[in-house]
Short mmCIF file of C-alpha atoms and ligand atoms in Angstrom, two decimals:
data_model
loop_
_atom_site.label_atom_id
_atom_site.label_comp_id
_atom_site.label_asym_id
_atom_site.label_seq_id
_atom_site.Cartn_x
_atom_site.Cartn_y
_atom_site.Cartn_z
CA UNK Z 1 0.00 0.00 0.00
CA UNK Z 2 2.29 3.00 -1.21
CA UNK Z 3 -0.93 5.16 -1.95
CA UNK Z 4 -2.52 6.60 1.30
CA UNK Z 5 -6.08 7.51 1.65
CA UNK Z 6 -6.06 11.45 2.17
CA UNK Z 7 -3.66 13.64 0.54
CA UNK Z 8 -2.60 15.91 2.67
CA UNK Z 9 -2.70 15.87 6.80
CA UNK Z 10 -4.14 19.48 7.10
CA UNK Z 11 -7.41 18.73 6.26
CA UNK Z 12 -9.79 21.56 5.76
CA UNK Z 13 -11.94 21.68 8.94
CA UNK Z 14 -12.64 24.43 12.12
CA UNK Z 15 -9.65 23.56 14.53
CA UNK Z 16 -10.97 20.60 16.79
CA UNK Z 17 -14.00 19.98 14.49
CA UNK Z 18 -15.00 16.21 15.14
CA UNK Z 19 -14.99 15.45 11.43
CA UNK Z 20 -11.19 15.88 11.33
CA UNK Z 21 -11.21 12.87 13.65
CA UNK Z 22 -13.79 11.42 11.37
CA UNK Z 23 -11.66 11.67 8.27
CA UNK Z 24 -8.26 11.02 9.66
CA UNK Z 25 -9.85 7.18 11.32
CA UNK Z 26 -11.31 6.41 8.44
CA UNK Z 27 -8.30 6.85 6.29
CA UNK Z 28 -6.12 5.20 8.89
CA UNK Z 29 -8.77 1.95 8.62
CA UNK Z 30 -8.94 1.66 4.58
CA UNK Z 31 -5.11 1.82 4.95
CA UNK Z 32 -5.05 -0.88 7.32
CA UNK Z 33 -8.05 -3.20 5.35
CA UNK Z 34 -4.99 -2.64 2.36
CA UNK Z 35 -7.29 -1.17 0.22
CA UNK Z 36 -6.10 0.94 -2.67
CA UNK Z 37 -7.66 4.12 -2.75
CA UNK Z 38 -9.10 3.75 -6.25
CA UNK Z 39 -11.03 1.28 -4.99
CA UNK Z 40 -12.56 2.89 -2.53
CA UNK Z 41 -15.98 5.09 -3.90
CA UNK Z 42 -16.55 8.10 -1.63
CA UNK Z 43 -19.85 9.71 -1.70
CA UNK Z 44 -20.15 12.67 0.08
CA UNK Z 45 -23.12 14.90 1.06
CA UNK Z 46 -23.83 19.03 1.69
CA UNK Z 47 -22.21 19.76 4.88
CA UNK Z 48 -18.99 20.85 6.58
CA UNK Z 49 -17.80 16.93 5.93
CA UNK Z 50 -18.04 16.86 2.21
CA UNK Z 51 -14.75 19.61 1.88
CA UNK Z 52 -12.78 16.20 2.25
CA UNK Z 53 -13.27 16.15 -1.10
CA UNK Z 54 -10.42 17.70 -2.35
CA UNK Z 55 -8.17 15.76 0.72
CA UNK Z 56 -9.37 12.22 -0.76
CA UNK Z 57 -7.08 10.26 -3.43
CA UNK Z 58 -10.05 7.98 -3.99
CA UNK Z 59 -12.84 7.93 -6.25
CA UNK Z 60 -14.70 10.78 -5.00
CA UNK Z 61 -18.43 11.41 -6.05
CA UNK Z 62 -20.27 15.05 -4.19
CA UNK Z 63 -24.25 14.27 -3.77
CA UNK Z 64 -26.99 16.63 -3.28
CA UNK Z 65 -28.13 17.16 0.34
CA UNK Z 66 -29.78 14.45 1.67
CA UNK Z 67 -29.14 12.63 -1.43
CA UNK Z 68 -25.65 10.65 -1.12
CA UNK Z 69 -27.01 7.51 0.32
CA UNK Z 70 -29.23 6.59 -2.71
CA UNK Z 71 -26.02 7.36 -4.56
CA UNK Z 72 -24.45 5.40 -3.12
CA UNK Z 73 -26.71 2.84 -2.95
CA UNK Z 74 -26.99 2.94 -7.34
CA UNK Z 75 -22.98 2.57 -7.04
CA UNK Z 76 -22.93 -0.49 -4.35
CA UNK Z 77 -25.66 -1.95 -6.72
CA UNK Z 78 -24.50 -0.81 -10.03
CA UNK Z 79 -20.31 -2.43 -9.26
CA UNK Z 80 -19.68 -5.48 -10.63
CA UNK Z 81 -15.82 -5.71 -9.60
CA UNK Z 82 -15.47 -7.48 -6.04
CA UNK Z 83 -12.77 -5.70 -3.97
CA UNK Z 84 -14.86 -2.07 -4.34
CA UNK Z 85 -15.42 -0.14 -0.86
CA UNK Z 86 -18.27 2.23 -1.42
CA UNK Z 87 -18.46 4.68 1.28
CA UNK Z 88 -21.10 7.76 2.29
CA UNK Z 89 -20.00 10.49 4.11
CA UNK Z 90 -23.05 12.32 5.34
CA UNK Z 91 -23.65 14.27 8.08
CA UNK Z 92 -27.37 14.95 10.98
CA UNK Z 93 -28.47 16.87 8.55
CA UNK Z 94 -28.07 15.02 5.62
CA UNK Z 95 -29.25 11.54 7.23
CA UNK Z 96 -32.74 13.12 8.32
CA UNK Z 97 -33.64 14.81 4.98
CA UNK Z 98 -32.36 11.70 3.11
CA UNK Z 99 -33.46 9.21 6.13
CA UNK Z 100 -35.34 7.22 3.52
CA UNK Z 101 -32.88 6.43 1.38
CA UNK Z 102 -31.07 5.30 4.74
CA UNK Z 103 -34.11 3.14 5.86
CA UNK Z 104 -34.46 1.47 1.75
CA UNK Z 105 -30.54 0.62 1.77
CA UNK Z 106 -31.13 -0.49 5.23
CA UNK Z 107 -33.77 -2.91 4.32
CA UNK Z 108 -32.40 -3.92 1.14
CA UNK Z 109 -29.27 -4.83 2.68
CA UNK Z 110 -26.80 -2.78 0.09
CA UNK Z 111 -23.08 -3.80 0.42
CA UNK Z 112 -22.09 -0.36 1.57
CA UNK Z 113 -20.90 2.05 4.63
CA UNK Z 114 -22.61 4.99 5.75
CA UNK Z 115 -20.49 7.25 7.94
CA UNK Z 116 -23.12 9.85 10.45
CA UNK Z 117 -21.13 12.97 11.29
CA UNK Z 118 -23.33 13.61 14.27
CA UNK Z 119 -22.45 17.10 15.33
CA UNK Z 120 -25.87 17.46 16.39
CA UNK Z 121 -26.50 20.37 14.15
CA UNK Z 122 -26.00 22.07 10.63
CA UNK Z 123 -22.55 23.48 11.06
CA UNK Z 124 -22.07 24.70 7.12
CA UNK Z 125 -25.47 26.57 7.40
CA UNK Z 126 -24.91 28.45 11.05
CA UNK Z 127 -25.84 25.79 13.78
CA UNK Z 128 -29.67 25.04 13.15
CA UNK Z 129 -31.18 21.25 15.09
CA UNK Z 130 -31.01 18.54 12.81
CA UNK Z 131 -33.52 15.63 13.31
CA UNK Z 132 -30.59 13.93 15.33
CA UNK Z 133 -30.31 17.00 17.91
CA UNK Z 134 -30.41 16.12 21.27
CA UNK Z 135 -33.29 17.15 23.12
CA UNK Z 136 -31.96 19.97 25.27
CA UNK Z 137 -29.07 20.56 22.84
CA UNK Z 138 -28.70 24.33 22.37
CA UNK Z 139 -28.39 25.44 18.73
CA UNK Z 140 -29.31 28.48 16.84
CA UNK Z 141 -32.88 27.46 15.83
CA UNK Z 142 -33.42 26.55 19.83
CA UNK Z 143 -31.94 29.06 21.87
CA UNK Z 144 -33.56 27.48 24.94
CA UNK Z 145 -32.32 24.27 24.28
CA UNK Z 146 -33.91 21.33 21.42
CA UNK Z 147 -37.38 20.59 23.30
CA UNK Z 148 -37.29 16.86 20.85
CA UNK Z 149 -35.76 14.00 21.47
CA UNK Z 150 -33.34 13.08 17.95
CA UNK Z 151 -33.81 10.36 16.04
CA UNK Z 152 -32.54 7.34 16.83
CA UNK Z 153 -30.85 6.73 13.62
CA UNK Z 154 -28.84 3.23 14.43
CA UNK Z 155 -32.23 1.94 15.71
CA UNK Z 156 -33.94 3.17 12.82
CA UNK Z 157 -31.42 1.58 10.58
CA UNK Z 158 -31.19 -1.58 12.50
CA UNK Z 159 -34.76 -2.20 12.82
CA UNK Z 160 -34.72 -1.42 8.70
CA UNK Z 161 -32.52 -4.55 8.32
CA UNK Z 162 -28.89 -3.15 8.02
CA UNK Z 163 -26.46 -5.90 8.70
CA UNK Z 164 -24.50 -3.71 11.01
CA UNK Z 165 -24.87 -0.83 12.78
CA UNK Z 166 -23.05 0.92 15.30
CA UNK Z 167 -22.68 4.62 17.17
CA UNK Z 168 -19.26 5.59 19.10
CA UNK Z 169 -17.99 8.74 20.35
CA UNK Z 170 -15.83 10.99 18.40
CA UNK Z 171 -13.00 10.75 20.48
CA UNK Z 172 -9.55 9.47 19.91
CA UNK Z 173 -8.57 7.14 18.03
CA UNK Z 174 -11.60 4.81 16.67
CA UNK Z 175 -9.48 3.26 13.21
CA UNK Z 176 -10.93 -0.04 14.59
CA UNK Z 177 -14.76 0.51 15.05
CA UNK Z 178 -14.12 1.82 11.22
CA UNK Z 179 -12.52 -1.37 10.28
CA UNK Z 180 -15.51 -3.37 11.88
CA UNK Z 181 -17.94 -1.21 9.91
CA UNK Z 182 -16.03 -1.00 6.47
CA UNK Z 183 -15.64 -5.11 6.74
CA UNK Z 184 -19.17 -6.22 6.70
CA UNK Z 185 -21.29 -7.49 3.93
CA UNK Z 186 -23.87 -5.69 3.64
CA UNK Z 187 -24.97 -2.35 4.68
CA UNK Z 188 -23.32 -1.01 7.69
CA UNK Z 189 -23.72 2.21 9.31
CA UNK Z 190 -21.39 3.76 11.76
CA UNK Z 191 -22.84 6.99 13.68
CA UNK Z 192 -19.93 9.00 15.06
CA UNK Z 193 -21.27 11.72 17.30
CA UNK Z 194 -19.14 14.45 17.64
CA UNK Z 195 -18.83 18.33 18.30
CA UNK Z 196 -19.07 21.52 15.97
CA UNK Z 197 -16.50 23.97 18.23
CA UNK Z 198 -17.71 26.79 16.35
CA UNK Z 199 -21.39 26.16 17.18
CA UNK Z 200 -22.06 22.93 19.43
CA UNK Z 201 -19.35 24.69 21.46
CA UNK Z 202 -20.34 28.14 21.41
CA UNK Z 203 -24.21 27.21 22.11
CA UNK Z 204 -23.65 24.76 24.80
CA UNK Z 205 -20.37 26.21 27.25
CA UNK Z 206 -19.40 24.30 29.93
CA UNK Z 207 -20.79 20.58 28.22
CA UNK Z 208 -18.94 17.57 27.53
CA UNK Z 209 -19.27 15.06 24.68
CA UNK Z 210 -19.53 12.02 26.25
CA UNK Z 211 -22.10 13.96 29.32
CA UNK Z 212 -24.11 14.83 26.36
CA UNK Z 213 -24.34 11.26 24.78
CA UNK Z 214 -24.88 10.16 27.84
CA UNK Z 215 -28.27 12.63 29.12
CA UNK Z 216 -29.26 12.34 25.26
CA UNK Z 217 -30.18 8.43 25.68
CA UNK Z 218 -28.29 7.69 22.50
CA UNK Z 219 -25.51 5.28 23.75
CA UNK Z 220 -22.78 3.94 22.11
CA UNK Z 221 -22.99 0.17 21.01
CA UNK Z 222 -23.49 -2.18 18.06
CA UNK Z 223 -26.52 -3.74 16.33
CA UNK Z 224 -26.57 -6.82 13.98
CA UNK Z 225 -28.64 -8.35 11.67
CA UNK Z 226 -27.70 -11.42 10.12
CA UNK Z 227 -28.35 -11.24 6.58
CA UNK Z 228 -27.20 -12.46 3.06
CA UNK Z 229 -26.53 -9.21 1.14
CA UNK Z 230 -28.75 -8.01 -1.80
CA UNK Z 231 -27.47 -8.48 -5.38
CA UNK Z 232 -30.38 -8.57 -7.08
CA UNK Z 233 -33.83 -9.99 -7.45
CA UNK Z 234 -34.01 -13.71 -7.30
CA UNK Z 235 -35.16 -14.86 -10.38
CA UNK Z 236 -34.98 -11.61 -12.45
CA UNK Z 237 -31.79 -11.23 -14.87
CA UNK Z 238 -31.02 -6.99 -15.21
CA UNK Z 239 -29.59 -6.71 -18.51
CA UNK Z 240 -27.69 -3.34 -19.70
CA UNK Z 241 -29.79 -1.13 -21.51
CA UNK Z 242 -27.77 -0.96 -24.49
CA UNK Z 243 -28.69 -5.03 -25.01
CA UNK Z 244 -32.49 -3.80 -25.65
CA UNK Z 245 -31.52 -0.22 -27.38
CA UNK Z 246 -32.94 -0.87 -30.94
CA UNK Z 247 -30.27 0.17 -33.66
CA UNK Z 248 -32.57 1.40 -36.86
CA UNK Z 249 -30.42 0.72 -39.80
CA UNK Z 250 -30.94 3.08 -42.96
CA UNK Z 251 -32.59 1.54 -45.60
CA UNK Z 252 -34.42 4.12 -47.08
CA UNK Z 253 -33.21 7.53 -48.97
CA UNK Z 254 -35.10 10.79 -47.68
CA UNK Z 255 -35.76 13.83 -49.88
CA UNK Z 256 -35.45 16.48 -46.86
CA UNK Z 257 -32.90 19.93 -48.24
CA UNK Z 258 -33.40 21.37 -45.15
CA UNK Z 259 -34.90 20.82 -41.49
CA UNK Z 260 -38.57 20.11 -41.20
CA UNK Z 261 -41.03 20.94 -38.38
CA UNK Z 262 -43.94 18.75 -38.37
CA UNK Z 263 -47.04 19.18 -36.06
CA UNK Z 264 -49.57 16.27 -36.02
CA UNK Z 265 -53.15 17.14 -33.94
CA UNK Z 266 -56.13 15.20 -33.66
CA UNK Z 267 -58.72 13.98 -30.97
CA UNK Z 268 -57.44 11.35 -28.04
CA UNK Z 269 -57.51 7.74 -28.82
CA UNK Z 270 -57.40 8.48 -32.91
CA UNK Z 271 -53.77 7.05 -32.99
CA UNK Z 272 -51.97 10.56 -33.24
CA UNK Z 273 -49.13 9.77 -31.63
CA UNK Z 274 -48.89 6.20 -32.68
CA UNK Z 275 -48.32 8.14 -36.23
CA UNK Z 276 -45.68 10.05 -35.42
CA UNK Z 277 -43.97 7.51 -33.98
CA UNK Z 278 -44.46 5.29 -37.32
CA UNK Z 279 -43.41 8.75 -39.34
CA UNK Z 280 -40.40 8.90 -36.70
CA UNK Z 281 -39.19 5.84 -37.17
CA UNK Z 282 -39.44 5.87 -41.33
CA UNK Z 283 -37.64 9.01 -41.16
CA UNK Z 284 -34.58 7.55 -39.19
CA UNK Z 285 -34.99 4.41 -41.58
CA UNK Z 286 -34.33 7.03 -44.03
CA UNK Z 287 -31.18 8.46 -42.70
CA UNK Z 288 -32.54 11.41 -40.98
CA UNK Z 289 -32.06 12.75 -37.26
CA UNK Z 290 -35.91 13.26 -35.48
CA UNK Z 291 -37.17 14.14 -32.31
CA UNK Z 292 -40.51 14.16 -31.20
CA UNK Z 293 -42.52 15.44 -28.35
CA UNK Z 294 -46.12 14.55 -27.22
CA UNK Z 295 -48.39 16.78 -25.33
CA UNK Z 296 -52.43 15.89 -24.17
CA UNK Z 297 -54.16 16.70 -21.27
CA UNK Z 298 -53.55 14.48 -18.39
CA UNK Z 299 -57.01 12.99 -18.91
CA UNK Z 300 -55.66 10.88 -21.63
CA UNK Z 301 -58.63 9.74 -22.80
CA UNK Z 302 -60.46 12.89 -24.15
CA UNK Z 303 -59.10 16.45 -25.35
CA UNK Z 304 -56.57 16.97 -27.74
CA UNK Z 305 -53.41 14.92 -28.77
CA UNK Z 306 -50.59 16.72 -30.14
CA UNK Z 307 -47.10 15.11 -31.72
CA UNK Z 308 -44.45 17.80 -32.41
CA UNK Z 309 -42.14 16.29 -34.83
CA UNK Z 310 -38.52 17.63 -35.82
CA UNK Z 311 -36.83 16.41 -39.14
CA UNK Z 312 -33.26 17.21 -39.73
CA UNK Z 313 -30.28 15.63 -41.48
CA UNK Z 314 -27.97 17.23 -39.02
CA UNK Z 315 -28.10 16.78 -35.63
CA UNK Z 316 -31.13 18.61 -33.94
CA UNK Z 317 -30.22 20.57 -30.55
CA UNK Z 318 -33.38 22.14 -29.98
CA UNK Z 319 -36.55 19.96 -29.92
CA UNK Z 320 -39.24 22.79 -29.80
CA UNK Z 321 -41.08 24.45 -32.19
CA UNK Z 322 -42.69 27.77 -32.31
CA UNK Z 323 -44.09 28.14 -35.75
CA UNK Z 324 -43.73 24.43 -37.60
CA UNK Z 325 -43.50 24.34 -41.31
CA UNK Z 326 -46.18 21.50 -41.63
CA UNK Z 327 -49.27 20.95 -39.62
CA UNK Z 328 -51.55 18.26 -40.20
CA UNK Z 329 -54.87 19.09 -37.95
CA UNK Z 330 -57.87 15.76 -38.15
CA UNK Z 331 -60.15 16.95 -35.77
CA UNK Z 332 -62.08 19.75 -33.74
CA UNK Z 333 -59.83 18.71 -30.57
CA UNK Z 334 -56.64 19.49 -32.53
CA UNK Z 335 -57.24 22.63 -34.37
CA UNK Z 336 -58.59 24.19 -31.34
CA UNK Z 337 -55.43 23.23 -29.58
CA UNK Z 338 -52.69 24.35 -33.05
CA UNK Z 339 -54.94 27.12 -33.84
CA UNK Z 340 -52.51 29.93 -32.41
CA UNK Z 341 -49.68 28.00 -34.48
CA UNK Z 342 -51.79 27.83 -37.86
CA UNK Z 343 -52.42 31.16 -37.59
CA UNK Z 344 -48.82 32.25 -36.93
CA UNK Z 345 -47.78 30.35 -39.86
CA UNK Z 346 -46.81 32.80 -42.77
CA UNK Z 347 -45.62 29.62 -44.96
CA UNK Z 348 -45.29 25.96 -45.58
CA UNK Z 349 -48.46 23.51 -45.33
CA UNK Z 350 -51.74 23.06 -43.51
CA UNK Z 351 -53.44 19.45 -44.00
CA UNK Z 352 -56.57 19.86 -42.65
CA UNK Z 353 -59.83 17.57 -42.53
CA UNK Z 354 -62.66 19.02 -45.03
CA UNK Z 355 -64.84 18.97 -41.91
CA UNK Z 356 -63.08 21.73 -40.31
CA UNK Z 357 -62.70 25.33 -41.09
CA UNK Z 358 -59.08 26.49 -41.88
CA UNK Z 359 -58.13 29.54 -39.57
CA UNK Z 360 -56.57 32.59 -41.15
CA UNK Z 361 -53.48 31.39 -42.22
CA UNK Z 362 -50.45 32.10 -44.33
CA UNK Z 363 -49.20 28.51 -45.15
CA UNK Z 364 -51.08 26.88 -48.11
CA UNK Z 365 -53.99 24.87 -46.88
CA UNK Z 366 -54.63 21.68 -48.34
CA UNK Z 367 -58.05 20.19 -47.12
CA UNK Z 368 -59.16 16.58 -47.59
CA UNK Z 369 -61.46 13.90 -46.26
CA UNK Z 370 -58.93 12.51 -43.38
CA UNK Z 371 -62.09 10.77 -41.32
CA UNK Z 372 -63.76 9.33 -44.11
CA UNK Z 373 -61.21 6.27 -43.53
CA UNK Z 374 -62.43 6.03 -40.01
CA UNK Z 375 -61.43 8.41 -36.89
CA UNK Z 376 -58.59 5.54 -35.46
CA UNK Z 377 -56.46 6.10 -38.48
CA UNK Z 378 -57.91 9.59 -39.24
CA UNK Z 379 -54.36 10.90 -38.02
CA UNK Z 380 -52.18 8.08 -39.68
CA UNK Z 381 -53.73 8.39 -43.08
CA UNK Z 382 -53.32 11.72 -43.09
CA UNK Z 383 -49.78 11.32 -41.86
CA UNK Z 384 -49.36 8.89 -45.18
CA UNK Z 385 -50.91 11.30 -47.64
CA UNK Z 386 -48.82 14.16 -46.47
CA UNK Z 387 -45.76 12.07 -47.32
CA UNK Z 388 -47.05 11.35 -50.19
CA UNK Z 389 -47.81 14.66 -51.02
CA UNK Z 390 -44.18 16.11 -50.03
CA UNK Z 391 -42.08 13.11 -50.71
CA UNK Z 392 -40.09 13.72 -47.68
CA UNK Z 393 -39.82 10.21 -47.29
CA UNK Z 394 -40.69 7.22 -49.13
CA UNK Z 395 -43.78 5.92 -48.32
CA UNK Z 396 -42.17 2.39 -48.75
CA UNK Z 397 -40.52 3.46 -45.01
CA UNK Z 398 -44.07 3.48 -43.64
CA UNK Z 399 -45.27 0.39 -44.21
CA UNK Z 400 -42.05 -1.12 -43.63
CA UNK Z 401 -41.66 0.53 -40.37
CA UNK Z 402 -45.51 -0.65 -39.77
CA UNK Z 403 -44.52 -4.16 -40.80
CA UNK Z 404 -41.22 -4.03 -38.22
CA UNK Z 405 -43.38 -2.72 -35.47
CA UNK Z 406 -46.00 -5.83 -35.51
CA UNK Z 407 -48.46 -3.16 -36.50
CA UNK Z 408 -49.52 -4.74 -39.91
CA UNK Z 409 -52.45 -6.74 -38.38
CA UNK Z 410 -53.73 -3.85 -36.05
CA UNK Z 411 -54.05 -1.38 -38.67
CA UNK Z 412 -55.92 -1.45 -41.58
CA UNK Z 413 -53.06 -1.65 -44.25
CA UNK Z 414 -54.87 -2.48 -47.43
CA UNK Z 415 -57.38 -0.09 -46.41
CA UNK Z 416 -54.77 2.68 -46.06
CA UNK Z 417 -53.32 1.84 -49.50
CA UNK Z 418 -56.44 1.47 -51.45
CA UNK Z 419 -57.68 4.90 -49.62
CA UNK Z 420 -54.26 6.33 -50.88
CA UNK Z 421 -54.18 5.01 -54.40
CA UNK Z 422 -51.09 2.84 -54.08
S1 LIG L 501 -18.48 24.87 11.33
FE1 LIG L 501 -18.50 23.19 12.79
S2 LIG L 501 -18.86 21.37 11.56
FE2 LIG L 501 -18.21 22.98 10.18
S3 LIG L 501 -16.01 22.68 9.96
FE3 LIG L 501 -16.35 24.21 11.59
S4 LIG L 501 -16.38 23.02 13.45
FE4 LIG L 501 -16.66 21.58 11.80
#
């Protein structure tokens, strides 16, 4: 072991903050478990505690507040390698507005440490109670002393299912209780109270650590479950996602100069947005970058449905549209909804069904009998016909992408065709 833990021994804390003690015992216990410090995964949370980043030669990952434990908790679950340490730093505060993710690794049984800085209160933020303050504890948010009992995190934790849990007092050298903790598998949890100077200090004159423990109720000790750890879900395989990422291979040629916005609106539950994801998935068939976006009420089942469709053959860093080149509108529900757009259009196409009176417009409006073919496929058959009509893409790429899809015996193919004149 050439490679020690923390880079430096002047590590960025208050003078006789309790996380110095914190840092320097856990360093001096991954040293003495062997283990290189690129295989040791710290997650730290908000707090005075996570400015050990910079101090750490390991792999060193900064959560959100609260957060770090269900971090860590995707890494511990996520590592294949044996040999990997994954470690959370996280201090009261961080452990009561992210006790959850505490109480689910917990249960789970997640081969990982969490360290508790227990300073009783948020030092980075001025000295407010934590959910692990001490009832009488003085802090800034209770001048006359915390009138709640804290949590009691390790029994929380323990009675969630943790393997291993244990609370000691910040005070000299505790390498060992950090060896105990870092060596089981499963999840263990080590709660080091400990003292902010500038605050616990200045709040409470006069107190001890270990007379505070003590009146708090909160003693030191150890808890253990006996438990295999959690790997995964008997029975189900996880795969990568990449194994079930579709690859579309280009097998069409597309007749696009430029980028094309497409906007598709009909009624609810007339296959709008099925079409745009057939029209979607011809145009990358055809070699050409989409995106598309869907937006309905969130009763799904009446109102509007709206597909926003981009068309590019470079790639496309903006997904919105404001005014869209082509708008293909089969229903009451969907003009009333692309209205503002149609009207703001000063070019390029309107499709509209002859049902349904075009608004003021500048784009040339091209009416035709969309619903005669049936409301379902009112939005898909117009969808085909302006294809056909622009030639953006082969229509061959819709039926072939219908065909790949397993589509060909839900929709009415030959109907579409015949309707179509193909
Ligand atoms: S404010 Fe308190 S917790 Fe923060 S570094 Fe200083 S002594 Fe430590």
């Amino acid at each position: 072991m050439n490679v020690k833990i923390l880079n430096t021994d002047s590590l960025p804390f208050c003078k006789g903050c309790g996380h110095d003690l914190i840092s320097k015992n856990t360093a001096k216990a991954l040293e003495h478990m062997g283990l290189h410090p690129l295989d040791v995964i710290m997650v730290t949370d908000i707090g005075c505690h996570g400015i050990i980043d910079r101090s750490l030669n390991t792999q060193t990952i900064h959560g959100l507040h609260g957060r770090s434990v269900a971090l860590g908790a995707g890494i511990a679950f996520g590592i294949k390698e044996s040999g990997k340490k994954v470690i959370v730093f996280i201090g009261d505060g961080g452990a009561t507005i992210g006790l959850q993710h505490i109480m689910e690794a917990a249960r789970l049984n997640l081969n990982m440490t969490v360290v508790v800085h227990n300073n009783m209160l948020y030092g980075m933020t001025g000295g407010q109670s934590s959910g692990l303050t001490p009832e009488g504890f003085h802090t800034t948010t209770s001048a006359e002393g915390n009138p709640f009992a804290g949590y009691d995190i390790c029994a929380l934790a323990h009675t969630a299912g943790a393997a291993y849990v244990t609370r000691v007092t910040g005070i000299g050298d505790i390498s060992e209780k950090f060896v105990k903790t870092f060596s089981v598998n499963g999840f263990s949890m080590i709660e080091v109270v400990e003292i902010c100077p500038s605050y616990g200090v200045k709040f409470n004159p006069g107190r001890k650590l270990n007379e505070i423990i003590e009146t708090s109720g909160r003693k030191p000790g150890e808890w253990i479950n006996e438990r295999d750890v959690f790997t995964h879900h008997p029975g189900k395989k996880t795969s990568d996602l990449f194994t079930k990422t579709q690859h579309v291979i280009k097998s069409f040629d597309h007749q696009l100069n430029q980028p094309l916005s497409l906007v598709m609106s009909g009624s609810a539950g007339e296959g709008v947005q099925l079409a745009a994801t057939i029209v979607c998935k011809a145009a990358m068939k055809s070699g050409l970058q989409v995106t598309q976006k869907g937006s309905y009420p969130v009763t799904v089942g009446i109102g509007f449905s709206t597909a926003e469709i981009n068309l590019s053959q470079a790639e496309i860093n903006f997904h919105g549209i404001n005014v869209p080149d082509i708008v293909v509108v089969t229903s009451s529900d969907g003009l009333a909804h692309s209205r503002k757009r149609i009207e703001m259009m000063k070019s390029g196409k309107l499709f509209i069904d002859l049902s349904l009176t075009a608004p003021a417009t500048g784009a040339e409006i091209i009416p035709y009998d969309f619903r005669g073919i049936g409301s379902r496929t009112a939005s898909l058959f117009a969808t085909m016909f302006f294809i056909l009509k622009t030639g953006v893409i082969p229509i061959e790429a819709i039926f072939d992408t219908i065909e790949s899809e397993g589509l060909s015996t839900k929709l009415p193919v030959d109907k579409l065709k015949a309707a179509l004149g193909i």
